[in-house]
Coordinates of C-alpha atoms and ligand atoms in Angstrom, one line a residue:
M137 CA -0.3 0.2 -0.1
L138 CA 1.5 3.5 -1.4
P139 CA 0.5 6.7 1.1
R140 CA -2.7 7.7 0.6
S141 CA -1.2 11.3 -1.2
C142 CA 0.7 9.6 -3.5
S143 CA 1.4 10.8 -7.0
P144 CA 1.7 9.2 -10.6
F145 CA 5.1 10.5 -10.1
L146 CA 6.4 9.2 -6.9
L147 CA 5.0 5.6 -7.8
F148 CA 7.3 6.0 -11.3
L149 CA 9.6 7.1 -9.1
L150 CA 9.6 4.1 -6.2
L151 CA 9.1 1.7 -9.0
S152 CA 12.2 3.0 -10.9
L153 CA 13.8 3.0 -7.7
T154 CA 13.2 -0.4 -6.6
A155 CA 14.2 -1.4 -10.1
C156 CA 17.6 -0.6 -9.7
S157 CA 18.6 -0.7 -6.8
G158 CA 21.6 -1.9 -5.4
D159 CA 23.9 -0.3 -8.1
A160 CA 21.7 2.8 -7.9
P161 CA 23.3 6.1 -7.4
M162 CA 22.4 7.5 -4.3
T163 CA 21.1 11.2 -5.2
D164 CA 22.2 14.1 -2.8
A165 CA 18.8 16.1 -2.6
P166 CA 15.4 15.3 -1.7
S167 CA 13.2 14.4 -4.5
P168 CA 10.4 17.0 -4.4
E169 CA 7.5 13.9 -3.2
A170 CA 9.8 13.7 0.5
R171 CA 9.8 17.2 0.3
A172 CA 6.4 16.9 0.8
L173 CA 6.3 14.4 3.2
L174 CA 9.0 16.4 5.3
D175 CA 7.0 20.0 5.0
K176 CA 4.5 18.2 7.1
Y177 CA 7.6 18.9 9.8
T178 CA 8.9 22.4 10.7
T179 CA 12.1 22.1 12.0
V180 CA 12.9 23.9 16.0
R181 CA 16.4 24.1 17.7
L182 CA 16.0 22.7 21.7
T183 CA 17.1 25.7 23.5
A184 CA 17.1 26.7 26.5
D185 CA 19.0 29.1 29.4
L186 CA 21.7 27.1 30.7
G187 CA 23.7 30.2 31.7
D188 CA 23.5 29.6 35.4
L189 CA 24.4 25.7 35.6
T190 CA 27.6 24.7 37.2
D191 CA 30.4 23.2 34.8
G192 CA 28.7 19.7 36.8
Q193 CA 25.6 20.4 35.9
R194 CA 26.9 20.8 32.6
R195 CA 28.8 17.4 32.1
L196 CA 25.6 15.8 33.6
I197 CA 23.1 16.5 31.2
G198 CA 25.9 15.5 29.1
L199 CA 25.6 12.0 30.2
L200 CA 21.6 12.2 29.9
I201 CA 22.1 12.4 26.5
E202 CA 24.2 9.3 25.9
A203 CA 21.9 7.5 27.6
A204 CA 18.8 9.1 25.8
Q205 CA 20.7 7.9 22.5
E206 CA 21.0 4.3 24.0
M207 CA 16.7 4.9 24.7
D208 CA 16.3 5.8 20.7
A209 CA 18.4 2.9 19.8
I210 CA 16.0 0.3 21.7
F211 CA 12.4 2.1 20.2
W212 CA 14.2 1.6 17.1
V213 CA 14.3 -2.2 17.8
E214 CA 10.8 -1.8 18.8
A215 CA 9.7 0.3 16.4
Y216 CA 10.9 -1.3 13.5
G217 CA 13.5 -4.2 13.6
D218 CA 17.3 -3.4 11.9
R219 CA 17.3 0.6 11.7
D220 CA 20.5 0.3 9.2
A221 CA 19.1 -2.3 6.8
L222 CA 16.3 -0.2 6.8
M223 CA 18.4 3.2 6.2
A224 CA 20.3 1.0 3.1
R225 CA 18.1 0.3 0.8
I226 CA 16.5 3.7 0.6
D227 CA 18.3 6.2 -1.9
D228 CA 16.2 9.2 -1.8
P229 CA 18.3 11.3 1.4
G230 CA 14.7 12.9 1.9
L231 CA 13.3 9.7 2.4
R232 CA 15.9 8.8 4.9
R233 CA 15.2 11.5 7.0
F234 CA 11.6 11.0 7.2
A235 CA 12.4 7.4 8.1
E236 CA 14.5 9.0 11.4
I237 CA 11.7 11.0 12.5
N238 CA 9.1 8.1 11.7
Y239 CA 11.4 6.0 13.7
G240 CA 10.6 3.7 10.7
P241 CA 9.2 3.4 7.0
W242 CA 5.3 4.1 8.1
D243 CA 4.4 7.8 8.1
R244 CA 3.0 8.6 11.9
L245 CA 1.3 11.3 10.5
A246 CA -0.9 9.4 8.1
D247 CA -1.8 6.6 9.6
N248 CA 1.1 4.3 9.4
A249 CA 1.1 4.7 6.0
P250 CA 4.4 3.0 4.7
F251 CA 6.2 5.0 2.2
I252 CA 9.1 3.0 1.0
E253 CA 8.3 0.6 -1.6
G254 CA 7.9 -2.9 -1.0
V255 CA 7.1 -2.0 2.4
G256 CA 3.9 -3.6 3.4
P257 CA 1.7 -2.3 6.4
K258 CA 2.4 -1.5 9.7
P259 CA 2.6 -4.6 12.3
P260 CA -0.2 -3.1 14.9
G261 CA 2.1 -5.0 17.3
A262 CA 5.2 -3.0 16.3
N263 CA 7.6 -5.5 16.4
F264 CA 7.4 -6.2 20.0
Y265 CA 5.6 -9.5 18.4
P266 CA 6.3 -11.7 15.8
A267 CA 4.7 -10.3 12.9
D268 CA 3.0 -13.5 11.6
M269 CA 1.4 -14.1 15.5
T270 CA -2.7 -14.0 15.2
K271 CA -4.2 -12.5 18.7
E272 CA -5.5 -15.9 19.1
A273 CA -2.3 -17.5 19.5
F274 CA -1.5 -15.2 21.7
E275 CA -4.0 -15.1 24.3
A276 CA -4.2 -18.7 24.4
A277 CA -0.1 -18.6 25.0
A278 CA -1.0 -15.9 27.6
A279 CA -3.5 -18.0 29.7
E280 CA -0.3 -20.5 30.3
N281 CA 2.3 -17.7 30.7
E282 CA 0.9 -14.3 32.2
A283 CA 4.5 -12.7 31.1
L284 CA 4.1 -12.1 28.1
R285 CA 1.5 -9.6 28.8
S286 CA 4.0 -7.7 30.6
L287 CA 5.2 -4.2 30.0
Y288 CA 8.6 -5.2 29.5
T289 CA 8.8 -8.2 27.6
M290 CA 9.6 -8.8 24.2
V291 CA 7.3 -11.6 22.4
R292 CA 9.4 -13.6 20.2
R293 CA 9.1 -18.1 19.3
D294 CA 11.2 -20.3 20.4
D295 CA 12.7 -23.2 18.5
A296 CA 9.8 -25.7 18.7
G297 CA 7.7 -21.7 17.5
R298 CA 5.8 -21.5 20.9
L299 CA 5.3 -17.8 21.9
V300 CA 8.2 -17.4 24.6
A301 CA 8.6 -13.6 26.7
I302 CA 11.7 -12.0 26.9
P303 CA 12.7 -9.3 29.7
Y304 CA 14.0 -6.2 27.8
H305 CA 16.9 -6.2 30.0
T306 CA 18.0 -9.2 28.6
F307 CA 17.4 -9.1 25.2
F308 CA 18.6 -5.3 24.9
A309 CA 21.3 -6.4 27.7
D310 CA 24.0 -4.2 26.5
R311 CA 22.5 -0.8 25.4
I312 CA 20.3 -1.2 29.2
E313 CA 23.8 -2.3 30.5
R314 CA 25.3 1.0 28.9
A315 CA 22.8 3.3 29.6
A316 CA 22.3 2.5 33.7
A317 CA 26.2 2.9 33.5
K318 CA 25.8 6.5 32.3
L319 CA 22.9 7.2 35.1
E320 CA 25.5 6.2 37.9
E321 CA 28.0 8.2 36.5
A322 CA 25.4 11.1 36.4
A323 CA 24.3 10.1 39.7
T324 CA 27.9 10.8 41.3
L325 CA 27.3 14.5 39.6
A326 CA 23.8 15.2 41.1
E327 CA 24.1 17.7 44.0
D328 CA 20.4 17.2 44.8
P329 CA 20.3 14.0 46.9
G330 CA 16.6 13.1 45.8
F331 CA 17.7 13.0 42.7
R332 CA 20.7 11.7 42.8
H333 CA 18.8 8.9 44.7
Y334 CA 16.9 8.7 41.8
L335 CA 19.3 8.2 39.1
E336 CA 20.8 5.6 41.4
R337 CA 17.2 3.8 41.3
R338 CA 16.1 4.3 37.7
A339 CA 20.0 2.7 37.0
R340 CA 19.0 -0.4 38.7
A341 CA 15.3 -0.3 37.0
L342 CA 16.5 -0.7 33.7
R343 CA 18.8 -3.9 34.5
T344 CA 15.8 -5.4 36.2
D345 CA 12.9 -4.1 34.7
D346 CA 11.5 -3.4 38.0
Y347 CA 10.2 0.3 38.4
Y348 CA 7.8 0.3 41.2
E349 CA 11.2 2.1 43.5
S350 CA 13.3 4.3 41.1
D351 CA 9.2 5.5 40.3
L352 CA 8.2 6.4 43.9
A353 CA 12.5 8.0 44.3
W354 CA 11.0 10.1 41.4
M355 CA 7.6 11.2 42.8
D356 CA 9.9 12.0 46.2
M357 CA 12.4 14.2 45.0
K358 CA 11.0 18.3 44.9
D359 CA 14.2 20.4 44.6
N360 CA 16.1 19.3 41.8
R361 CA 16.7 21.4 38.8
I362 CA 17.5 18.6 36.1
D363 CA 14.7 16.0 35.3
V364 CA 15.0 12.5 33.1
V365 CA 12.2 10.7 32.3
I366 CA 13.7 7.3 30.9
G367 CA 12.9 4.0 30.1
P368 CA 9.9 1.9 28.9
I369 CA 6.9 4.2 29.7
E370 CA 4.2 4.9 27.3
T371 CA 2.0 2.0 25.1
Y372 CA 1.0 4.1 22.7
E373 CA 3.3 1.8 20.3
D374 CA 2.0 -1.9 21.0
Q375 CA -1.7 -0.8 19.0
L376 CA -2.1 -4.6 18.8
F377 CA -3.4 -5.3 23.0
G378 CA -1.3 -1.8 24.5
Y379 CA 0.8 -4.3 26.8
K380 CA 4.4 -3.4 25.8
A381 CA 6.1 0.1 27.4
A382 CA 7.8 1.7 24.5
H383 CA 11.5 3.1 25.1
E384 CA 12.0 6.7 25.7
T385 CA 13.6 9.9 27.3
F386 CA 13.3 13.6 28.4
V387 CA 15.9 15.6 29.2
L388 CA 14.5 18.4 31.6
L389 CA 15.0 21.7 33.1
K390 CA 12.7 23.1 35.5
D391 CA 11.5 26.7 35.3
L392 CA 11.2 27.0 38.9
A393 CA 8.8 30.4 39.3
W394 CA 6.2 28.9 36.2
S395 CA 6.0 25.7 38.4
E396 CA 5.9 27.1 41.8
R397 CA 2.2 29.5 40.0
L398 CA 1.1 26.1 39.0
Q399 CA 2.0 23.6 41.9
R400 CA -1.2 25.6 43.0
Y401 CA -3.8 23.5 41.3
A402 CA -3.1 20.5 42.3
T403 CA -4.3 20.9 45.2
L404 CA -7.7 21.8 44.0
L405 CA -8.5 18.3 42.4
P406 CA -10.5 17.0 45.9
A407 CA -13.2 19.7 44.7
L408 CA -12.9 19.0 41.3
Q409 CA -13.9 15.5 41.8
R410 CA -16.2 15.9 43.6
G411 CA -18.1 18.6 41.5
L412 CA -17.7 16.1 38.0
P413 CA -21.0 15.6 36.5
V414 CA -21.0 11.7 36.3
P415 CA -23.2 9.7 38.8
E416 CA -21.6 9.3 42.5
A417 CA -20.5 6.0 41.9
Y418 CA -18.2 6.9 38.9
K419 CA -16.2 10.0 41.2
R420 CA -15.9 7.6 44.2
E421 CA -11.6 7.8 44.4
M422 CA -10.0 10.4 46.0
P423 CA -7.5 11.6 43.6
G424 CA -4.4 12.3 45.5
T425 CA -3.4 15.8 46.6
N426 CA 0.4 15.9 46.9
S427 CA 0.7 15.8 42.8
D428 CA 3.7 17.6 41.7
L429 CA 2.9 20.2 38.3
G430 CA 6.0 22.0 37.0
A431 CA 7.0 23.9 34.3
Y432 CA 10.2 22.6 31.7
D433 CA 12.0 23.3 28.8
A434 CA 12.7 20.0 27.2
L435 CA 16.8 19.6 26.4
Y436 CA 16.0 16.8 24.7
Y437 CA 14.1 14.1 23.2
A438 CA 15.0 10.4 21.8
G439 CA 13.3 7.4 21.3
D440 CA 9.4 7.2 21.5
A441 CA 9.0 10.7 22.8
N442 CA 10.6 11.9 19.4
A443 CA 8.7 10.0 17.1
G444 CA 6.4 11.5 14.8
S445 CA 4.7 14.3 16.7
K446 CA 6.4 15.7 19.7
T447 CA 4.7 15.7 23.0
I448 CA 5.0 19.0 24.8
A449 CA 3.3 17.7 28.7
I450 CA 4.0 14.4 30.3
N451 CA 2.0 13.0 32.9
L452 CA 3.7 10.1 35.4
P453 CA 4.1 8.2 36.7
N454 CA 1.7 5.0 34.6
D455 CA 2.2 2.6 37.2
E456 CA -1.1 2.8 39.6
R457 CA 0.5 1.3 42.8
V458 CA 2.5 4.5 42.1
Q459 CA -0.4 6.7 41.5
A460 CA -2.3 5.8 44.4
A461 CA 0.9 6.1 46.7
R462 CA 2.1 9.2 45.6
G463 CA -0.1 10.8 43.1
S464 CA 1.5 11.7 40.0
R465 CA 3.4 14.4 38.4
R466 CA 2.2 16.5 35.3
L467 CA 5.6 18.4 33.5
Q468 CA 4.5 21.1 31.3
L469 CA 7.0 21.6 28.3
K470 CA 7.0 24.9 27.9
N471 CA 9.5 25.1 24.9
A472 CA 8.2 22.8 23.3
M473 CA 5.0 23.9 23.5
Q474 CA 5.5 27.5 22.2
A475 CA 7.2 26.4 18.9
K476 CA 4.2 24.6 18.7
F477 CA 1.6 27.3 19.3
D478 CA 3.8 29.8 17.3
Q479 CA 4.8 27.4 14.1
I480 CA 1.3 25.5 13.9
L481 CA -1.4 27.0 16.1
V482 CA -1.9 30.3 15.1
P483 CA -1.2 30.0 11.1
L484 CA -4.1 27.2 11.5
A485 CA -6.2 29.9 13.4
G486 CA -5.9 32.3 11.2
L487 CA -7.3 29.2 8.5
L488 CA -10.1 27.8 9.7
I489 CA -11.7 30.3 13.0
A490 CA -13.7 32.7 12.7
E491 CA -11.9 35.9 11.7
D492 CA -13.6 37.8 14.6
Q493 CA -12.8 34.9 17.1
R494 CA -9.4 34.5 16.1
P495 CA -8.0 36.4 18.9
Y496 CA -8.6 34.3 21.4
V497 CA -5.9 32.2 19.6
T498 CA -3.6 33.0 22.7
F499 CA -0.6 31.2 24.0
D500 CA -2.2 31.3 28.5
A501 CA -5.0 29.8 26.9
F502 CA -2.9 27.0 25.1
F503 CA -0.8 26.9 28.2
G504 CA -3.7 26.5 30.0
N505 CA -5.7 23.9 28.5
T506 CA -2.9 22.0 28.2
M507 CA -1.7 22.1 31.7
F508 CA -5.3 21.4 33.0
H509 CA -5.2 18.2 30.5
E510 CA -2.4 17.2 32.3
V511 CA -4.3 17.7 35.9
A512 CA -7.2 15.8 34.5
H513 CA -5.3 12.8 34.0
G514 CA -6.1 12.8 37.9
L515 CA -10.1 13.2 38.0
G516 CA -12.0 10.2 37.1
I517 CA -11.3 6.8 37.8
K518 CA -8.6 4.4 37.8
N519 CA -10.9 0.6 38.6
T520 CA -13.5 0.0 36.6
L521 CA -17.0 -0.1 39.3
D522 CA -17.5 -4.0 39.4
G523 CA -13.6 -3.7 41.2
D524 CA -11.4 -6.3 40.4
R525 CA -9.7 -4.4 36.7
T526 CA -7.8 -1.4 36.3
V527 CA -9.8 0.3 33.6
R528 CA -6.2 0.4 31.4
E529 CA -6.9 -3.8 31.8
A530 CA -10.4 -3.3 31.0
L531 CA -10.0 -1.1 28.1
R532 CA -6.7 -2.4 26.2
D533 CA -5.9 -1.1 23.4
L534 CA -8.9 1.8 23.4
A535 CA -7.9 2.5 26.7
S536 CA -5.1 5.2 25.3
S537 CA -7.6 6.7 23.0
I538 CA -10.7 7.0 25.8
E539 CA -8.2 8.5 29.1
E540 CA -6.9 11.3 26.5
G541 CA -10.4 11.8 25.6
K542 CA -10.9 12.4 29.1
A543 CA -8.2 14.5 30.2
D544 CA -8.9 17.2 27.0
V545 CA -12.8 17.5 27.9
L546 CA -12.1 17.2 32.0
G547 CA -9.4 20.2 31.3
L548 CA -11.8 22.5 30.0
Y549 CA -14.1 21.4 32.7
M550 CA -11.3 22.6 35.3
V551 CA -11.3 25.4 33.5
T552 CA -14.8 26.5 33.4
E553 CA -14.7 25.6 37.4
L554 CA -11.8 27.5 38.5
I555 CA -12.8 31.1 36.3
A556 CA -16.7 30.5 37.9
Q557 CA -14.5 30.4 41.1
G558 CA -11.7 32.9 40.3
E559 CA -8.9 30.7 40.8
W560 CA -8.2 31.1 37.7
D561 CA -7.7 34.5 36.1
G562 CA -8.1 33.3 32.2
D563 CA -10.7 34.1 29.9
L564 CA -13.4 30.9 29.1
M565 CA -13.8 32.5 26.1
E566 CA -10.5 32.1 24.8
H567 CA -9.8 28.7 26.1
Y568 CA -13.3 27.6 24.0
T569 CA -11.9 29.2 20.7
T570 CA -7.9 27.9 21.7
F571 CA -9.4 24.6 22.5
L572 CA -11.2 24.4 18.8
A573 CA -8.0 25.7 17.2
S574 CA -5.9 23.0 19.0
I575 CA -8.8 19.6 18.1
F576 CA -8.3 20.6 14.4
R577 CA -3.6 20.3 15.3
S578 CA -4.2 17.8 17.2
I579 CA -7.0 15.5 14.2
R580 CA -4.0 16.3 11.8
F581 CA -1.9 13.5 13.6
G582 CA -4.3 10.8 12.5
G583 CA -6.1 8.2 14.0
A584 CA -2.9 5.9 14.5
S585 CA -2.4 8.3 17.4
A586 CA -4.7 7.9 20.5
H587 CA -4.8 11.5 20.8
G588 CA -6.0 12.0 16.9
T589 CA -8.7 9.7 17.5
A590 CA -9.7 11.6 21.3
N591 CA -9.5 14.7 19.2
L592 CA -11.5 13.6 16.5
I593 CA -13.9 11.6 18.2
R594 CA -14.6 15.2 20.5
F595 CA -15.2 16.9 16.8
N596 CA -17.9 14.8 15.9
F597 CA -19.4 15.0 19.0
F598 CA -18.7 19.0 19.9
Q599 CA -20.3 19.4 16.5
E600 CA -23.8 17.1 16.9
R601 CA -24.6 19.4 20.0
G602 CA -23.8 22.6 18.5
A603 CA -20.2 23.4 20.7
F604 CA -19.5 25.0 17.1
T605 CA -20.5 25.7 13.5
R606 CA -18.8 26.1 10.5
D607 CA -20.0 28.6 7.9
E608 CA -20.3 27.6 4.8
A609 CA -18.7 31.3 2.7
T610 CA -15.5 31.3 4.4
G611 CA -14.8 27.9 5.0
T612 CA -14.7 29.0 9.1
Y613 CA -15.6 27.7 12.5
R614 CA -17.4 29.8 15.4
V615 CA -17.2 29.0 18.9
H616 CA -21.1 28.8 20.7
P617 CA -19.9 29.4 24.4
E618 CA -23.4 28.3 26.2
A619 CA -23.8 24.9 23.5
M620 CA -19.7 24.5 24.1
A621 CA -21.0 24.4 27.9
E622 CA -23.0 22.0 27.5
A623 CA -21.5 19.5 25.1
V624 CA -18.2 19.3 28.0
D625 CA -20.5 18.3 30.5
A626 CA -22.4 15.6 28.3
L627 CA -19.2 14.2 26.7
S628 CA -17.4 14.1 30.0
E629 CA -20.2 12.1 31.6
R630 CA -19.8 9.8 28.7
I631 CA -16.7 9.0 28.7
L632 CA -16.4 8.9 32.7
T633 CA -19.0 6.1 32.9
L634 CA -17.5 4.3 29.8
Q635 CA -13.9 3.9 31.6
G636 CA -16.4 2.8 35.1
D637 CA -18.1 0.7 32.9
G638 CA -15.3 -1.2 31.4
D639 CA -16.9 -2.2 28.8
Y640 CA -14.8 -2.8 25.9
D641 CA -17.4 -3.3 23.2
A642 CA -19.3 -0.1 24.2
V643 CA -16.1 1.5 24.0
A644 CA -15.6 0.5 20.4
A645 CA -19.2 1.1 19.4
F646 CA -18.6 5.0 20.5
V647 CA -15.3 5.1 19.3
D648 CA -16.8 3.6 15.5
A649 CA -19.6 5.7 15.9
Y650 CA -17.6 9.2 16.5
G651 CA -14.0 8.5 15.4
F652 CA -14.5 9.1 12.0
V653 CA -12.9 12.3 9.7
G654 CA -16.4 13.4 7.6
E655 CA -16.1 14.7 3.9
T656 CA -16.3 18.2 4.9
L657 CA -14.0 18.1 8.2
Q658 CA -11.4 16.5 5.2
A659 CA -12.0 19.5 2.7
D660 CA -11.0 21.7 5.3
L661 CA -7.8 19.9 6.8
D662 CA -6.5 19.6 3.3
R663 CA -7.2 23.4 3.1
V664 CA -4.6 23.2 6.0
N665 CA -2.5 21.4 4.4
A666 CA -2.4 22.9 0.9
A667 CA -1.3 26.3 2.4
G668 CA 1.8 24.1 4.0
I669 CA 1.1 24.7 7.6
P670 CA 3.2 22.2 9.5
V671 CA 1.5 19.6 10.9
D672 CA 4.2 19.3 14.2
I673 CA 7.8 19.8 15.0
V674 CA 11.7 18.3 15.1
F675 CA 14.1 19.2 16.6
E676 CA 17.2 20.6 16.0
Q677 CA 19.2 19.1 19.6
G678 CA 22.1 17.8 21.1
P679 CA 25.3 19.0 23.2
A680 CA 26.6 21.3 20.5
V681 CA 23.0 22.9 20.2
L682 CA 22.9 23.1 24.0
G683 CA 26.2 24.5 23.6
L684 CA 27.5 22.6 25.9
D685 CA 30.8 21.5 24.0
Q686 CA 32.0 24.7 25.1
P687 CA 33.6 25.3 28.7
Ligands
ZN113 ZN1 -2.8 13.1 28.4

């Protein structure tokens, strides 16, 4: 299958490359078709002010980046397989670059459509499972061997063809050992005792794939300026079952002044939980109040975090046991967020938002919506009402889309409540209009992403309820605040109920009913693409960009 946007010329080009592969001369310029794919991204230099860091802190950041590069190589194997073999068969330097951005030959912004001739569809389970394995065969084997379902194992076949689970620390032993050693070396440079403790625990966790102690250590540190998220973390890459966590890294620098301002909102969660527009049983769990909310500048992205669209906010850890004991931490990545707002959201609003409402699209509202999205992950419930499973276990591969949809809509619910209580001095109209513009931005990630699916569901649900309307003459969308407020409540109730019931089939039906791209929406997205507005950002990043090379 070729990319949907494939032109006859690209088809010809791909076929001719295949025809003479092996002895074809390497070209040095990207083809126009590769250029069109690369234009989905705009390049941003990932920098921050490191001026007041000590030499030790700068060296420490360099070591974290080296550990991150090991996670990057591991993620290549999880997402695709043999990176070097793939690169060797791509002649067009533009397509090689696009493969690097995607960590494989499938376009993450186009439902994983293959962009290299001769490459089939992406296996839903990526490279975590044997490509020819059926769901049924897996279920049968997993009934006998629970390790197959582990977050931290690769599934392979033994010589007799039986499915076996190989722990990450065994499968990736060399790279894991190198990364762990870098973390231990970094620990010797850490001035903050909590951070030192976390780095030591995290090194041990990588070597054992038992992350519990290190997650607690990460939750317990509060005063460190430098931070790192590293290891197998999110399960979005496993679209077969959502069991397997993919390796990634964020190297981060805390913005202390902003973090103090944000911290206050986490303390308001219990009251907000009680006010959720849903029957009592669906809000009976009490969110932790000691959760930490902070603003950071990102210094380096690697692996899963760096594949395709870039995360601008993090909510971790995912382990429900740690969340129950300590709550969670929410990290807003300010420099990445500002880049997306300037490069994507503002030009997109210029095309799709009613002219008189465009001034309501603001960075403050974008920052607030993203922040409250992260806080809202802490609302609702983690366990199904029948009490014997977590929501994540019950909803499997659909769990992520529904959870992201919950966080988006409850984030807006929170903003509405906090403005009414005088706790947040934002303008609700700015939040709504920026939210609508953000839906278009996120839908462009495609249905292959949990965030893309969540946004499609919300777009169709909101449109059905008149939260916004489209003007035929100008092709722009207008927010209707009263209908928007009602739609927020209605969707909140629907999603919280689906999660609490843990009914997989009901969620599948809901996703089918709302997670589609209609004709008009597709035409509008095509206009955005034709206008050359990038879908996402890629980073020019690393020690040289950060100026770490200079003493
Ligand atoms: Zn989220």
